[in-house]
PDB file of C-alpha atoms in Angstrom:
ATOM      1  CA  UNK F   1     -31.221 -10.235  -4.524  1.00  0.00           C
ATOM      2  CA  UNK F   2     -29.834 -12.888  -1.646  1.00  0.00           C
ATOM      3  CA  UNK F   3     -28.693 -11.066   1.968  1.00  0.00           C
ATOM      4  CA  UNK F   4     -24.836 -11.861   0.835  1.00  0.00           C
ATOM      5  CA  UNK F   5     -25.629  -9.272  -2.254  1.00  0.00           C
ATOM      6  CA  UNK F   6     -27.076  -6.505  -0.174  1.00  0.00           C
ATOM      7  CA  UNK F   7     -24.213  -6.645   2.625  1.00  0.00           C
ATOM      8  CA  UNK F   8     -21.151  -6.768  -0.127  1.00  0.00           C
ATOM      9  CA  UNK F   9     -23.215  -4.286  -2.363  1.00  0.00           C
ATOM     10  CA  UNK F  10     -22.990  -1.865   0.812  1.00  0.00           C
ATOM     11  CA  UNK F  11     -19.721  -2.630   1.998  1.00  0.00           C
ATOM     12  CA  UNK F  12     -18.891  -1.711  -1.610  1.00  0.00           C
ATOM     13  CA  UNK F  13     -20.832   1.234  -1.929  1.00  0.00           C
ATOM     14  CA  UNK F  14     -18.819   2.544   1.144  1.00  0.00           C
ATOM     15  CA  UNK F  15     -15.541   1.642  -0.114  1.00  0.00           C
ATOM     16  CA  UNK F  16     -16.747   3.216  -3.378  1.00  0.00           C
ATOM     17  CA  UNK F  17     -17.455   6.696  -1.271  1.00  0.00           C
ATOM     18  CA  UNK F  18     -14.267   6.012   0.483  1.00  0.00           C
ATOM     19  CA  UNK F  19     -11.932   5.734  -2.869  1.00  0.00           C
ATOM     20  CA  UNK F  20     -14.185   9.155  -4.036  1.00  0.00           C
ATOM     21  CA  UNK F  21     -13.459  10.788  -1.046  1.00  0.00           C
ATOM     22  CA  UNK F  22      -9.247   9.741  -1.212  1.00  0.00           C
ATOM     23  CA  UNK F  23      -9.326  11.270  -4.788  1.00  0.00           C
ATOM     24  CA  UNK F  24     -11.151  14.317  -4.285  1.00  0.00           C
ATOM     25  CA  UNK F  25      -8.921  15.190  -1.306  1.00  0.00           C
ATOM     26  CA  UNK F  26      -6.085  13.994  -2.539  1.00  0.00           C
ATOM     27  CA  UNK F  27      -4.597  12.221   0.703  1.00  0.00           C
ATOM     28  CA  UNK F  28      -3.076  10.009  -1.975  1.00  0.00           C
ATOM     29  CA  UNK F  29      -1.742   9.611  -5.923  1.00  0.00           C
ATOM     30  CA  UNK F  30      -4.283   9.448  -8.232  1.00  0.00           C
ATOM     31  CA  UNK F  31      -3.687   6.482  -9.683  1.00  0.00           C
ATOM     32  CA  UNK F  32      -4.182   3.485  -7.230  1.00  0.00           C
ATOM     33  CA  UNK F  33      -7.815   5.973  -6.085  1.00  0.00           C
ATOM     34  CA  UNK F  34      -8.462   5.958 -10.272  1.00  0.00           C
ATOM     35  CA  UNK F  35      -7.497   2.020  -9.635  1.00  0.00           C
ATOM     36  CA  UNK F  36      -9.612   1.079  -6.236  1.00  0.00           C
ATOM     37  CA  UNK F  37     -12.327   2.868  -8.352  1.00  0.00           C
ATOM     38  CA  UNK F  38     -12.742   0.783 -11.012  1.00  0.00           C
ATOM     39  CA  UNK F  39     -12.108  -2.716  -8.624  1.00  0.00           C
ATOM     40  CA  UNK F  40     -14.917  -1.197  -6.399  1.00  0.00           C
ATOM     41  CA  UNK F  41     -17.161  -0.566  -9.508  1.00  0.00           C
ATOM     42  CA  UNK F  42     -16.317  -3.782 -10.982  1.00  0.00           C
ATOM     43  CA  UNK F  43     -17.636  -5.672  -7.774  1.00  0.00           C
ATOM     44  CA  UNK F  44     -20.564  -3.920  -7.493  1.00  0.00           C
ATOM     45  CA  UNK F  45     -21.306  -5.116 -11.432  1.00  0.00           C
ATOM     46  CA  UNK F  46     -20.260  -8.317 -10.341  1.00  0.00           C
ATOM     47  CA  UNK F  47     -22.572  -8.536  -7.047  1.00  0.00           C
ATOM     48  CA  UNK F  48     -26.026  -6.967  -9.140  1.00  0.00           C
ATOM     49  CA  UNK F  49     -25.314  -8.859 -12.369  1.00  0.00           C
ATOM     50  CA  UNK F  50     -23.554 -12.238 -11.833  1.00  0.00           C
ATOM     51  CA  UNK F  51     -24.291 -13.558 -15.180  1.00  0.00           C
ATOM     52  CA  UNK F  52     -21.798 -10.990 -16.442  1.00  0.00           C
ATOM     53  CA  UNK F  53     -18.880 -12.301 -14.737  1.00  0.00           C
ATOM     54  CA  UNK F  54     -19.358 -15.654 -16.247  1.00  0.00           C
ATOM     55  CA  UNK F  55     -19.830 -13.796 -19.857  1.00  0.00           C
ATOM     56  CA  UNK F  56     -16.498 -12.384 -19.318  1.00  0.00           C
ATOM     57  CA  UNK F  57     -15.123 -15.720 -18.180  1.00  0.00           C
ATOM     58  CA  UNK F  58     -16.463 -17.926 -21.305  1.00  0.00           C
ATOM     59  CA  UNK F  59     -14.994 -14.936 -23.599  1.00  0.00           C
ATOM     60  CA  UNK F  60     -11.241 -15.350 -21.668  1.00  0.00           C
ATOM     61  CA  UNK F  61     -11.656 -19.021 -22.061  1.00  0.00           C
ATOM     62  CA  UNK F  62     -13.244 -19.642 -17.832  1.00  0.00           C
ATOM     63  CA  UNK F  63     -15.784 -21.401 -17.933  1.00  0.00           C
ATOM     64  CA  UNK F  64     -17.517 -20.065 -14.416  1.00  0.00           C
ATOM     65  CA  UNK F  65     -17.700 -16.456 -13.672  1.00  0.00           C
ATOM     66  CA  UNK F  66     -16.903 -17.620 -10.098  1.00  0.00           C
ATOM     67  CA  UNK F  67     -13.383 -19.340 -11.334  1.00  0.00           C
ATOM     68  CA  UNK F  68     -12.969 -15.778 -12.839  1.00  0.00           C
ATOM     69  CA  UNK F  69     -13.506 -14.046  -9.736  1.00  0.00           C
ATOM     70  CA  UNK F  70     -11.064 -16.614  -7.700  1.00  0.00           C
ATOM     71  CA  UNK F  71      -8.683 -16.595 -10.024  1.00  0.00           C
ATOM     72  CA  UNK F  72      -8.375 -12.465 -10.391  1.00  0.00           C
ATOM     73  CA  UNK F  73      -8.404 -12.438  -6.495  1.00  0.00           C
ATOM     74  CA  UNK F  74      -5.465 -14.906  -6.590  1.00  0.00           C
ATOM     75  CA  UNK F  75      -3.250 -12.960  -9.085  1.00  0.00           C
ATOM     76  CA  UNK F  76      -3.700  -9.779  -7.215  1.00  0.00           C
ATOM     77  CA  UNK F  77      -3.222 -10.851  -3.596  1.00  0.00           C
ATOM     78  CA  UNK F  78       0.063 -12.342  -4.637  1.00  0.00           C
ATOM     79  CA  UNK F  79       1.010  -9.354  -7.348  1.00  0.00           C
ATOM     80  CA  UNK F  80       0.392  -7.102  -3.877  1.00  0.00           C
ATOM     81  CA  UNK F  81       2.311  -9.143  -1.593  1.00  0.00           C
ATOM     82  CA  UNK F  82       5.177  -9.087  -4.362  1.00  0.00           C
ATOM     83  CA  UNK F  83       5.011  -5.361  -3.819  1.00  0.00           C
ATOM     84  CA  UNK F  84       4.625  -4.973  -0.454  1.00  0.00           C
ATOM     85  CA  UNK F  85       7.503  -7.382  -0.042  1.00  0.00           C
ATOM     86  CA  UNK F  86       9.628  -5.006  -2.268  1.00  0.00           C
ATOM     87  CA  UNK F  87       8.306  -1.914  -0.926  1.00  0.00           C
ATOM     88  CA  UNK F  88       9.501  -3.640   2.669  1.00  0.00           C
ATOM     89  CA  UNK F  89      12.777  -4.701   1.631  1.00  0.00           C
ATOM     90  CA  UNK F  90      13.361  -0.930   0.360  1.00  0.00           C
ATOM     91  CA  UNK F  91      12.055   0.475   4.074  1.00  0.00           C
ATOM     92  CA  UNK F  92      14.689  -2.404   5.511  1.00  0.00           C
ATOM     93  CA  UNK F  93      17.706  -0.745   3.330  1.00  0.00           C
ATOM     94  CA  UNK F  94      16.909   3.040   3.845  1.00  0.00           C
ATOM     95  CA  UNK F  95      16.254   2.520   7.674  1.00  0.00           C
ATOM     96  CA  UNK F  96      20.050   0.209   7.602  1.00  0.00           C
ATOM     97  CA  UNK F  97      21.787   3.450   6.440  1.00  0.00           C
ATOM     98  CA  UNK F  98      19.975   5.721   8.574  1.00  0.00           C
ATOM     99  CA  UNK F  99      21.779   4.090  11.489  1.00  0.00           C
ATOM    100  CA  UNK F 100      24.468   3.340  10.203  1.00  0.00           C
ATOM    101  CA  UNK F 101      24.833   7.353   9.310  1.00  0.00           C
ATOM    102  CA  UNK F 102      23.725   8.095  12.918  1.00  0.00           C
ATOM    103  CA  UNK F 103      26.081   5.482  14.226  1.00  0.00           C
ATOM    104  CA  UNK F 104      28.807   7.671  12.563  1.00  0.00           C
ATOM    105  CA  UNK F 105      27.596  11.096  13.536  1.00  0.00           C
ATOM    106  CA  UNK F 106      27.295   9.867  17.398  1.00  0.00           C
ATOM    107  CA  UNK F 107      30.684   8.426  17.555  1.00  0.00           C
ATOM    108  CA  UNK F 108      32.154  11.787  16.097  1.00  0.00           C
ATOM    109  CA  UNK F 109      30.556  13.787  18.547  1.00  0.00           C
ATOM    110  CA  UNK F 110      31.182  11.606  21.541  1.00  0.00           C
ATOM    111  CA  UNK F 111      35.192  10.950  20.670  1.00  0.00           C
ATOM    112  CA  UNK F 112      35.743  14.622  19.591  1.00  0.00           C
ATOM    113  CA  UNK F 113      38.382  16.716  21.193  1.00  0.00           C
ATOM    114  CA  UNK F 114      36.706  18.760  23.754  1.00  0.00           C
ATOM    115  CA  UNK F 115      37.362  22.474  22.788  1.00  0.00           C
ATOM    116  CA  UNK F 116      38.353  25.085  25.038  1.00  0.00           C
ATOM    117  CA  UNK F 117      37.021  28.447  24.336  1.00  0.00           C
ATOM    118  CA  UNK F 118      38.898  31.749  26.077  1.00  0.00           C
ATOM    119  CA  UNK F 119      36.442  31.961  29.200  1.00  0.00           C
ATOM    120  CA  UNK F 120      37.058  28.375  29.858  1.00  0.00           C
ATOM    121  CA  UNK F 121      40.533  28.773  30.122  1.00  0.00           C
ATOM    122  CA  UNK F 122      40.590  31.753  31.904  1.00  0.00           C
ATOM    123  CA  UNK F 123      38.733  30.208  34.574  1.00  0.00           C
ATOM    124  CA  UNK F 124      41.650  27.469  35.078  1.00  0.00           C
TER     125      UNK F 124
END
């Protein structure tokens, strides 16, 4: 096993722990921990058995595991920049009518009538 394999094999391993740890505490839904669990397990086949990945690849029609790895890394950066993009643009329209509501709300309470109550007037 090469120094690259050890380092990513850790670096997994502590992602691994990390994904555990997000599930069991449940700081977060369970199914994107369920689905950072199997990515991180996946790698760590992929870093201690590299001939797998091009098994996989021949059997999707790839013929280098490493095209298979580049080309799944591909799809999913741009399927999660699609949905952080949408998740943005949905932020961007929530926060719009949040000011436009407190836009409202301010000008009715500074153009309101003042109101006199009975001590006030008294006092006149």
């Amino acid at each position: 096993m090469g120094l690259f394999q050890i380092v990513a094999l850790g670096f997994t391993a502590v992602m691994l722990v990390v994904s555990v740890r997000s599930l069991i505490r449940a700081r977060s839904r369970p199914l994107p921990s369920v689905f950072w669990l199997l990515i991180w397990s996946a790698a760590g086949v992929a870093l201690t058995m590299p001939n797998a990945t091009t098994r996989v690849a021949q059997g999707l029609g790839i013929r280098r595991g490493a095209d298979l790895v580049l080309y799944s890394t591909t799809l999913g950066f741009l399927i999660g920049s699609y949905l952080v993009y949408l998740k943005v643009r949905q932020l961007t329209r929530e926060i719009t009518v949040l000011t436009r509501q407190l836009a409202i709300l301010e000008a009715q309470r500074t153009n309101a009538p003042e109101r006199h109550t009975p001590s006030s007037t008294a006092r006149k």
